[in-house]
Tab-separated table of C-alpha atoms in Angstrom:
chain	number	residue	atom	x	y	z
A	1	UNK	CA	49.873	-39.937	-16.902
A	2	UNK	CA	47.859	-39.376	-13.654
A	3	UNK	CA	44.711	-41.340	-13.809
A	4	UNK	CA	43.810	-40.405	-10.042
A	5	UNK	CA	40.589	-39.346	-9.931
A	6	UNK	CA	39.394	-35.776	-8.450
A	7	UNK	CA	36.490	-34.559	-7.616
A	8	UNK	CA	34.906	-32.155	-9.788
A	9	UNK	CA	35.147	-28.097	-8.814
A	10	UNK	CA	31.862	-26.775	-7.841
A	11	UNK	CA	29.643	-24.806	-10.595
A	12	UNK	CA	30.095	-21.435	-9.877
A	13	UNK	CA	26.690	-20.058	-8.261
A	14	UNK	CA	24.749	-17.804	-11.110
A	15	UNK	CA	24.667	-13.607	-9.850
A	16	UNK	CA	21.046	-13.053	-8.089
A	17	UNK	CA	19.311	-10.720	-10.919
A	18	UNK	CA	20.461	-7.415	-10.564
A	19	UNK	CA	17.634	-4.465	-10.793
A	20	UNK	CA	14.586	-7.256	-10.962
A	21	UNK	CA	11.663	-4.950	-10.633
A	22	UNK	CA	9.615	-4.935	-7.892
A	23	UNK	CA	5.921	-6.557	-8.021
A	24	UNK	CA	2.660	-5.356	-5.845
A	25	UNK	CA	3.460	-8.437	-3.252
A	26	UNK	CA	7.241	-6.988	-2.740
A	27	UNK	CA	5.752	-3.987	-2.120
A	28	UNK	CA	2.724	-4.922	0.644
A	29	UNK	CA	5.546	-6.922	2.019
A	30	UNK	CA	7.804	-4.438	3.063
A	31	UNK	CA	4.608	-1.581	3.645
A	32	UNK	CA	4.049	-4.115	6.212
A	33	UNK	CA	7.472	-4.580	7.457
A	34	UNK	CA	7.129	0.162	7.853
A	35	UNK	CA	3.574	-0.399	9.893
A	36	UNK	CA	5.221	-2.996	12.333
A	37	UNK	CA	8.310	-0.713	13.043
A	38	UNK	CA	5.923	2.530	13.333
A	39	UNK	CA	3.554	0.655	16.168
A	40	UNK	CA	6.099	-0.814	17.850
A	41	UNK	CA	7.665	3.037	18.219
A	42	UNK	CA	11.021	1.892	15.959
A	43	UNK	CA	10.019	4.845	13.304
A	44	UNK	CA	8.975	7.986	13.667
A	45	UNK	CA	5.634	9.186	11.988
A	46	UNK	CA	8.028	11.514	9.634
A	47	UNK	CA	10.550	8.384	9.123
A	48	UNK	CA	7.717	6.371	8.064
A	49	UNK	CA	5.538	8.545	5.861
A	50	UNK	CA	9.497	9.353	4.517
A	51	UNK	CA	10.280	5.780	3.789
A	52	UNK	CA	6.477	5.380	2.056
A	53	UNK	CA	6.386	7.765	-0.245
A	54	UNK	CA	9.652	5.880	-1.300
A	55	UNK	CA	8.090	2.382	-1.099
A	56	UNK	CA	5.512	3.489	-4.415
A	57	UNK	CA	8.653	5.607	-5.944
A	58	UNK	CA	11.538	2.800	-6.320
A	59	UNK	CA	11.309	0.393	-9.448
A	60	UNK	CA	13.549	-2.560	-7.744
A	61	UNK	CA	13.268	-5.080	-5.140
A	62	UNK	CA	17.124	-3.881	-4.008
A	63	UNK	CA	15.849	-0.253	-3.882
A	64	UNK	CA	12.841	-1.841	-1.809
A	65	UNK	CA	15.243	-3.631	0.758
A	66	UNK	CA	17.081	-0.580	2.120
A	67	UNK	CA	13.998	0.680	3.072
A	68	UNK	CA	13.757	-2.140	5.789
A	69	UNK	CA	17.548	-3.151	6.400
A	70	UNK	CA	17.526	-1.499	9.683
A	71	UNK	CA	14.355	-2.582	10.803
A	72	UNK	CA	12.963	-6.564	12.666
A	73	UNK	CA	11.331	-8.598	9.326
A	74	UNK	CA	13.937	-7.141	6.862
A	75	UNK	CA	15.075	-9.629	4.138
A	76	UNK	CA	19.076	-11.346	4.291
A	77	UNK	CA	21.239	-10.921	7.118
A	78	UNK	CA	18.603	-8.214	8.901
A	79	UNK	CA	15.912	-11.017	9.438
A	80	UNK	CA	18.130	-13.670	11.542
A	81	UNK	CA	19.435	-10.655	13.743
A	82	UNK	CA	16.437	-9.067	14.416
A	83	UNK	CA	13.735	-11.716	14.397
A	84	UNK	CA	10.171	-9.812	14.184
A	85	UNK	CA	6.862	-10.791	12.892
A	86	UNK	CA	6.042	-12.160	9.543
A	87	UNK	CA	6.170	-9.679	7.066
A	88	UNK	CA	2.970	-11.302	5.037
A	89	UNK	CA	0.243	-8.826	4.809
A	90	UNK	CA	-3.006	-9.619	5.483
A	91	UNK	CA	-4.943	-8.900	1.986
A	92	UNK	CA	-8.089	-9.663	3.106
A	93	UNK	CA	-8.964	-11.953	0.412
A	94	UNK	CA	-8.886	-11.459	-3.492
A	95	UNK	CA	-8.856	-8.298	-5.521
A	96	UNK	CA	-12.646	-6.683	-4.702
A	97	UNK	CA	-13.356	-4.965	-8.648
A	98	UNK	CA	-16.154	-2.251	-8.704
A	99	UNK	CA	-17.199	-1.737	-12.354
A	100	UNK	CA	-19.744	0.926	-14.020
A	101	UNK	CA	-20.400	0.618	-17.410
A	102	UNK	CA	-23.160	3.672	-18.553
A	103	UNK	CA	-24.260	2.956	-14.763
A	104	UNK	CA	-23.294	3.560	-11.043
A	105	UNK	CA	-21.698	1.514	-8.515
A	106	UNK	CA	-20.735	2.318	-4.477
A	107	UNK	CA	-19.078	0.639	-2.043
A	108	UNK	CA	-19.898	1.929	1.250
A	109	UNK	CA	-21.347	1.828	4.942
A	110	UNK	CA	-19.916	-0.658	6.952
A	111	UNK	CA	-17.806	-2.769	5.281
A	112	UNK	CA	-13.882	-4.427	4.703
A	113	UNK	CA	-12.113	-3.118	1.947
A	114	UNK	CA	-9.178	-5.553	1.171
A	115	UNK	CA	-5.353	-4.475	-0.180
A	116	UNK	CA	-6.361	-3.839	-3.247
A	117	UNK	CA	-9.370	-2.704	-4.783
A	118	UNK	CA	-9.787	-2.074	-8.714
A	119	UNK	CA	-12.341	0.727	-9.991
A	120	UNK	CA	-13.586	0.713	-13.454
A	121	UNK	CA	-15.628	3.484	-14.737
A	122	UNK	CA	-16.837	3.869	-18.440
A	123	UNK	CA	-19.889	6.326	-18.669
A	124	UNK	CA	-20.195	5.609	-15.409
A	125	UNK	CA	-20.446	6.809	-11.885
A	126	UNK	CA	-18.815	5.171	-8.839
A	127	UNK	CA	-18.336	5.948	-5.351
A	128	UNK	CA	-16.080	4.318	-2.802
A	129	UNK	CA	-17.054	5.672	0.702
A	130	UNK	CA	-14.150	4.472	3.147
A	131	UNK	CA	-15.522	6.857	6.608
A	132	UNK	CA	-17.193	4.126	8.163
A	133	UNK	CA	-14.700	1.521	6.291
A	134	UNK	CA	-12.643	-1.271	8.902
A	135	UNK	CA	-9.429	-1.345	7.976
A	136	UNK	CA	-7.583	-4.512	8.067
A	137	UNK	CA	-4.623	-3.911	6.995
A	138	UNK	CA	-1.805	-0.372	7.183
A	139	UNK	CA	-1.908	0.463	3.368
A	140	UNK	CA	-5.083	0.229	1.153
A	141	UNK	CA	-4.725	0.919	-2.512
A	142	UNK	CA	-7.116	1.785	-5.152
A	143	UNK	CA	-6.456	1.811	-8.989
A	144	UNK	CA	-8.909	3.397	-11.167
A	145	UNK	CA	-9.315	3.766	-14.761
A	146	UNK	CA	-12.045	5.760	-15.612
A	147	UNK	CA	-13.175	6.891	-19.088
A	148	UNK	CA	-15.817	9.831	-19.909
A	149	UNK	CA	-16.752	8.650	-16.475
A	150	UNK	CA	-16.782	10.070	-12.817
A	151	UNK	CA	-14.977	8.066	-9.555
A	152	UNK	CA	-14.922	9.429	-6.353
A	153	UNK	CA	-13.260	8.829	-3.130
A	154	UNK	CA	-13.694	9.323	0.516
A	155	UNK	CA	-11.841	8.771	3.467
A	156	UNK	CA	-12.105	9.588	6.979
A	157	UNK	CA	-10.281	12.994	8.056
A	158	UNK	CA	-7.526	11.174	9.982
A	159	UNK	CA	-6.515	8.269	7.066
A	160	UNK	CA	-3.212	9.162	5.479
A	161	UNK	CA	-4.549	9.858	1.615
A	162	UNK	CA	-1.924	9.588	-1.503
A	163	UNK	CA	-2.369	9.768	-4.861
A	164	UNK	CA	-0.087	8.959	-7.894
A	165	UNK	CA	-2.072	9.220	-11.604
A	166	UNK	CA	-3.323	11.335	-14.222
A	167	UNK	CA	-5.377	12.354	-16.907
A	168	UNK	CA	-5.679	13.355	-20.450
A	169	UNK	CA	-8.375	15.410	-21.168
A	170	UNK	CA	-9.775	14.683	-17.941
A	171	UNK	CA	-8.998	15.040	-14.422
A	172	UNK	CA	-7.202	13.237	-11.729
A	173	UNK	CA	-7.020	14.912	-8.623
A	174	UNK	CA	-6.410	14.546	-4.743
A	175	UNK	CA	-7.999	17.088	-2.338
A	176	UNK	CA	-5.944	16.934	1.419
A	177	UNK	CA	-3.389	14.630	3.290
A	178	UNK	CA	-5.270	13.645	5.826
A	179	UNK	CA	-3.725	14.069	9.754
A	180	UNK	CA	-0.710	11.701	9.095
A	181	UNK	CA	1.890	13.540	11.309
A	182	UNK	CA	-0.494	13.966	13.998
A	183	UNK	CA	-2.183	10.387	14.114
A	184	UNK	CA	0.917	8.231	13.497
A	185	UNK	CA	-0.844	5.058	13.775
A	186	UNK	CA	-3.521	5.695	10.636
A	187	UNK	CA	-3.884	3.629	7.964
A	188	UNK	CA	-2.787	4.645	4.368
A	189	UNK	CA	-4.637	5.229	1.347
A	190	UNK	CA	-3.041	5.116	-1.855
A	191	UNK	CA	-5.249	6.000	-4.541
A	192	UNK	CA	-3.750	5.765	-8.357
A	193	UNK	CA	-5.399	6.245	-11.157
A	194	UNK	CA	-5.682	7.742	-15.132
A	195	UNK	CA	-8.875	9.640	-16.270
A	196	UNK	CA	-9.445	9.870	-20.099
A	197	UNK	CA	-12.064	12.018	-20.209
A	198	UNK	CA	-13.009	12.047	-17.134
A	199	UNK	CA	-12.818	12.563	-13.306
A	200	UNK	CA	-11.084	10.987	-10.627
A	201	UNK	CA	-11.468	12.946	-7.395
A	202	UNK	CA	-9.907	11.941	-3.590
A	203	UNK	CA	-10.562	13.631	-0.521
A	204	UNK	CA	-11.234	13.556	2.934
A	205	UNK	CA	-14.718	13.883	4.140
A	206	UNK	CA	-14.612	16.346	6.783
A	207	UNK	CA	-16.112	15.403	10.511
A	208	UNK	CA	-15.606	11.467	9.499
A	209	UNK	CA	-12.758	10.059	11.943
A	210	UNK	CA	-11.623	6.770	12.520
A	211	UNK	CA	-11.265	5.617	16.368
A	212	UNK	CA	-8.620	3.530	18.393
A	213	UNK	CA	-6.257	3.345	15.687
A	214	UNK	CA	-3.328	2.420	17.560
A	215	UNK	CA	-5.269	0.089	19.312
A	216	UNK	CA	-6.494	-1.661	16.952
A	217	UNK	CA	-3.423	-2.021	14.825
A	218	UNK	CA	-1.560	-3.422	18.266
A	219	UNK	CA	-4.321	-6.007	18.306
A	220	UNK	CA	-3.665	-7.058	15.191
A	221	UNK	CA	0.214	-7.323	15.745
A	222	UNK	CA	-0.438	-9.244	19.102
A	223	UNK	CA	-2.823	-12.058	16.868
């Protein structure tokens, strides 16, 4: 009988989840990860816009990782080659919520929207004016439920506008692109929403332009 003692074989490491769906954090991380790579001139205005309209498509955080494995910040192996700056977006504070029960509401003027910003119409009216808005951050994103109410957004004529909702029996609807190919350094709007009985409208307002957008985006990079 051998009564020598050995040392016990290793637990076998458990698989890393496969398909674990991607939250709003994943998703500002790696939008952040796109707006460092398109200042610093390592994407093209046509790679990035590409590689965004991706970002808001894909379900998964592995589907969200080969959007960045090529680029400085990307998560695994990527990150130690290519050291770059730390993918944390700035959110600019908590969720702002503008809410308009048989009322109105506005946000705008001068003023700092954050990453996120929830709209809440019912009966209601609201506006969210973003032409005189300072953007801190690449990608801003509004969500708006509105029922038998009215929401409408603006942004200046040079801020890259998307939209991703709809509506039953009511209307969700986004006017223009904005001048993404031409002013590669704009910030994004994402706008997504679902009208029930009502009207969710996003457009540019024409002869509003933002100023020193590369600029100030580099100042922000350099801290």
């Amino acid at each position: 009988m051998d009564l020598e003692k050995h040392p016990a074989a290793p637990a076998p490491e458990a698989p890393a989840p496969v398909g674990l769906r991607a939250s709003d954090a994943d998703r500002d991380r790696i939008a952040q990860i796109l707006s460092d790579a398109l200042a610093e001139g390592r994407l093209t205005a046509e790679e990035h816009s590409e590689r965004l309209d991706s970002l808001y498509a894909f379900k998964t955080v592995q589907e969200l990782d080969v959007l960045v494995r090529d680029l400085p910040g990307a998560p695994g192996p990527a990150a130690a080659a290519f050291p770059g700056p730390d993918p944390t977006p700035a959110r600019g504070g908590p969720v702002e919520t503008v809410v308009a029960v048989c009322s109105s509401a506005a946000r705008k003027g001068r003023w700092r929207p954050g990453a996120h910003t929830r709209a809440v119409s019912v009966m209601g009216d609201i506006t969210i004016d973003l032409t005189e808005a300072v953007f801190e951050q690449q990608v801003t994103e509004i969500n708006v439920t509105c029922v038998l109410g009215n929401v409408e957004v603006l942004v200046p004529e040079n801020v890259t506008l998307r939209g991703y909702g709809s509506g039953v029996l009511g209307n969700f609807e986004v006017r223009g692109t904005g001048h993404g190919a031409t002013d590669p350094q704009a910030p994004v709007v994402i706008v997504r929403g679902f009208a029930l009985l009502g009207n969710i409208e996003a457009r540019p307002k024409f002869g509003a332009f933002l100023v020193d957008l590369a600029a100030r985006l580099r100042k922000r990079l350099d801290g």
